[in-house]
Amino acid sequence: RAFSVDMWVAGRPRAKARAEPGVTASGVPFLRTGAEEKLKEVYIREVFLETMDRLYPEHVKHLPLVKGCGSANIAVYALMPPPKHFFTGMPHTGPPDRDNILKLVMDALSGRAAGRSPMAFKDDSLVQRGPTDKRYWDPGWHGVEGYPTGPGTYVRIDYHPLPRNPTWLPYVCPGCDKDDFTDVKQIVPHTKRCVKKLKGAT
């Protein structure tokens, strides 16, 4: 069943910096994530866990939420601290880059960093689409209901289960109305067990 997770990462929106080049003892070059980047990712992961524990505590034990049997859409909206000369409608045209803001969120929640287990989704490839926007936090809206009390990053993740093959839709268990079979071979044994159990109860 499709569901959504909305999380607010308070504080100045951060971006993913370039990986640091390194060389192993045997002379093989590699790229590594710096300590500062790992701290940025840890913060986002902690906010995600807190949000999941509040909204969907039953799902926390089953992370990542999307493995290889579904997809997700993600939207990221970054509200940057306004400058002293800010005016309403002023565009944010400076660093960080919009795509790097998205990349930090994606890497933090997908477990791309070395030694981290995936959380929101197993891999970035499971995310189909989603907008990324950056703008200044507007002090004129401070105090308005629903508007953030300060700069931060709003992240919305929409989860979608694996669409079923249309040729399997007519197969519904008469005992429990289960209709989410992913293989025709599952239908017959399940139906036999379910109907037998139903008859035993009557």
Coordinates of C-alpha atoms in Angstrom, one line a residue:
R1 CA 0.0 0.0 0.0
A2 CA 1.3 3.4 -0.9
F3 CA 2.2 5.8 1.9
S4 CA 4.2 9.0 2.4
V5 CA 6.8 10.3 4.9
D6 CA 7.3 14.0 5.5
M7 CA 10.3 15.1 7.5
W8 CA 11.8 18.5 8.4
V9 CA 15.6 18.8 8.8
A10 CA 16.1 22.0 10.8
G11 CA 19.2 24.1 10.3
R12 CA 21.0 25.5 7.3
P13 CA 20.5 23.2 4.3
R14 CA 23.7 21.3 3.5
A15 CA 25.0 19.9 0.2
K16 CA 27.1 16.9 -0.7
A17 CA 30.7 17.9 -1.2
R18 CA 33.1 16.2 -3.7
A19 CA 34.6 13.0 -2.4
E20 CA 38.2 13.1 -1.2
P21 CA 40.7 11.2 -3.3
G22 CA 42.9 8.6 -1.6
V23 CA 45.4 5.8 -2.3
T24 CA 45.5 2.4 -0.7
A25 CA 48.8 0.9 0.7
S26 CA 49.1 -1.0 -2.6
G27 CA 48.7 2.1 -4.6
V28 CA 45.1 1.7 -5.8
P29 CA 43.3 5.1 -6.0
F30 CA 39.9 5.5 -4.5
L31 CA 37.4 8.1 -3.4
R32 CA 36.2 8.5 0.2
T33 CA 33.6 10.5 2.1
G34 CA 35.0 13.0 4.5
A35 CA 34.2 13.1 8.2
E36 CA 32.2 16.3 7.8
E37 CA 30.1 14.8 5.0
K38 CA 29.4 11.7 7.2
L39 CA 28.2 14.0 10.1
K40 CA 25.8 15.7 7.6
E41 CA 24.4 12.3 6.6
V42 CA 24.1 11.1 10.2
Y43 CA 22.0 14.1 11.1
I44 CA 19.6 13.4 8.2
R45 CA 19.4 9.7 9.1
E46 CA 18.6 10.5 12.8
V47 CA 15.8 12.9 11.7
F48 CA 14.4 10.2 9.4
L49 CA 14.4 7.6 12.2
E50 CA 12.7 10.0 14.6
T51 CA 10.1 10.8 12.0
M52 CA 9.5 7.1 11.2
D53 CA 9.3 6.2 14.9
R54 CA 6.6 8.9 15.3
L55 CA 4.6 8.2 12.1
Y56 CA 5.1 4.5 11.3
P57 CA 6.7 2.7 14.3
E58 CA 5.8 -0.6 12.9
H59 CA 8.0 0.0 9.8
V60 CA 11.2 0.9 11.7
K61 CA 12.2 -2.8 12.1
H62 CA 11.9 -3.4 8.4
L63 CA 14.3 -0.8 6.9
P64 CA 15.0 -0.2 4.1
L65 CA 11.3 0.5 3.2
V66 CA 11.9 0.0 -0.5
K67 CA 14.2 -2.8 -1.5
G68 CA 13.8 -4.3 -5.0
C69 CA 10.1 -4.7 -5.1
G70 CA 8.8 -1.1 -5.3
S71 CA 9.7 2.5 -6.1
A72 CA 9.8 5.9 -4.4
N73 CA 9.5 9.5 -5.4
I74 CA 11.3 12.2 -3.4
A75 CA 10.8 15.9 -3.2
V76 CA 13.4 18.2 -1.4
Y77 CA 12.8 21.9 -0.6
A78 CA 15.6 23.8 0.9
L79 CA 15.0 27.1 2.8
M80 CA 18.3 29.0 3.1
P81 CA 19.1 31.7 5.7
P82 CA 18.1 35.1 4.2
P83 CA 20.8 37.8 3.8
K84 CA 20.4 41.2 5.5
H85 CA 19.2 42.8 2.2
F86 CA 16.5 40.1 1.6
F87 CA 13.2 41.0 0.1
T88 CA 10.2 38.8 -0.5
G89 CA 10.5 37.0 -3.8
M90 CA 14.3 37.3 -3.9
P91 CA 15.7 34.2 -5.7
H92 CA 18.5 32.1 -4.3
T93 CA 21.2 32.0 -6.9
G94 CA 24.3 31.2 -4.9
P95 CA 25.8 28.0 -3.6
P96 CA 25.1 25.3 -2.7
D97 CA 23.9 23.7 -6.0
R98 CA 20.4 22.3 -6.0
D99 CA 21.5 18.9 -7.2
N100 CA 24.1 18.6 -4.4
I101 CA 21.4 19.3 -1.8
L102 CA 19.4 16.4 -3.3
K103 CA 22.5 14.2 -3.4
L104 CA 23.2 14.6 0.3
V105 CA 19.7 13.5 1.2
M106 CA 19.7 10.6 -1.3
D107 CA 23.1 9.3 -0.1
A108 CA 22.1 9.6 3.6
L109 CA 18.9 7.7 3.2
S110 CA 20.0 5.1 0.7
G111 CA 23.1 3.9 2.5
R112 CA 25.5 4.9 -0.2
A113 CA 28.2 5.8 2.4
A114 CA 30.6 3.1 3.2
G115 CA 29.6 1.0 6.2
R116 CA 26.1 2.4 6.4
S117 CA 23.0 0.3 6.0
P118 CA 20.2 1.7 3.7
M119 CA 17.2 3.3 5.3
A120 CA 14.5 4.9 3.2
F121 CA 15.4 2.9 0.1
K122 CA 18.0 0.3 -0.7
D123 CA 19.5 2.1 -3.7
D124 CA 19.2 5.5 -5.4
S125 CA 18.0 3.7 -8.6
L126 CA 14.6 2.9 -6.8
V127 CA 13.8 6.6 -6.8
Q128 CA 11.9 7.5 -10.0
R129 CA 11.4 11.3 -9.8
G130 CA 10.9 14.3 -7.6
P131 CA 11.5 18.0 -7.6
T132 CA 14.4 19.8 -5.8
D133 CA 13.9 23.5 -4.9
K134 CA 15.9 26.0 -3.0
R135 CA 14.9 29.5 -1.9
Y136 CA 15.4 31.8 1.0
W137 CA 13.4 31.4 4.3
D138 CA 11.1 34.4 4.4
P139 CA 11.1 36.2 7.7
G140 CA 7.8 37.9 6.7
W141 CA 6.1 34.6 7.0
H142 CA 7.4 33.9 10.5
G143 CA 4.6 33.1 12.8
V144 CA 2.2 32.1 10.1
E145 CA 0.7 28.7 10.9
G146 CA 2.3 25.9 8.9
Y147 CA 5.4 28.0 7.9
P148 CA 8.8 26.8 9.3
T149 CA 10.1 28.8 12.2
G150 CA 13.5 29.0 10.6
P151 CA 15.7 27.7 7.7
G152 CA 15.8 24.0 7.0
T153 CA 15.1 21.3 4.5
Y154 CA 11.7 19.7 3.9
V155 CA 11.8 16.2 2.5
R156 CA 8.8 14.2 1.3
I157 CA 9.1 10.6 0.2
D158 CA 6.2 8.8 -1.5
Y159 CA 6.4 5.0 -1.4
H160 CA 4.8 2.8 -4.0
P161 CA 4.6 -1.0 -3.9
L162 CA 5.4 -3.2 -6.8
P163 CA 2.6 -2.9 -9.4
R164 CA 1.0 -6.3 -10.0
N165 CA 1.1 -8.1 -13.4
P166 CA -2.4 -7.5 -14.9
T167 CA -2.6 -11.2 -15.8
W168 CA -2.7 -12.0 -12.1
L169 CA -5.5 -9.7 -11.1
P170 CA -8.3 -12.2 -11.6
Y171 CA -6.7 -14.5 -9.0
V172 CA -8.2 -13.8 -5.6
C173 CA -8.3 -16.2 -2.6
P174 CA -11.9 -17.0 -1.9
G175 CA -11.0 -17.6 1.8
C176 CA -9.3 -14.3 2.7
D177 CA -9.6 -12.1 -0.4
K178 CA -5.9 -11.9 -0.7
D179 CA -5.0 -10.6 -4.1
D180 CA -1.3 -9.5 -4.0
F181 CA 0.2 -12.7 -5.3
T182 CA 3.5 -12.1 -7.1
D183 CA 3.8 -15.5 -8.7
V184 CA 1.1 -17.8 -10.1
K185 CA 2.7 -20.7 -8.2
Q186 CA 1.7 -19.0 -4.9
I187 CA -2.0 -19.0 -5.7
V188 CA -3.0 -22.6 -5.6
P189 CA -1.2 -23.7 -2.4
H190 CA -2.3 -20.6 -0.5
T191 CA -5.9 -21.0 -1.6
K192 CA -6.0 -24.7 -0.6
R193 CA -4.6 -23.9 2.9
C194 CA -6.9 -20.9 3.4
V195 CA -10.1 -22.7 2.3
K196 CA -9.2 -25.8 4.4
K197 CA -8.6 -23.5 7.4
L198 CA -11.9 -21.8 6.7
K199 CA -13.8 -25.1 6.6
G200 CA -12.2 -26.2 9.8
A201 CA -13.4 -23.1 11.6
T202 CA -17.0 -23.7 10.6

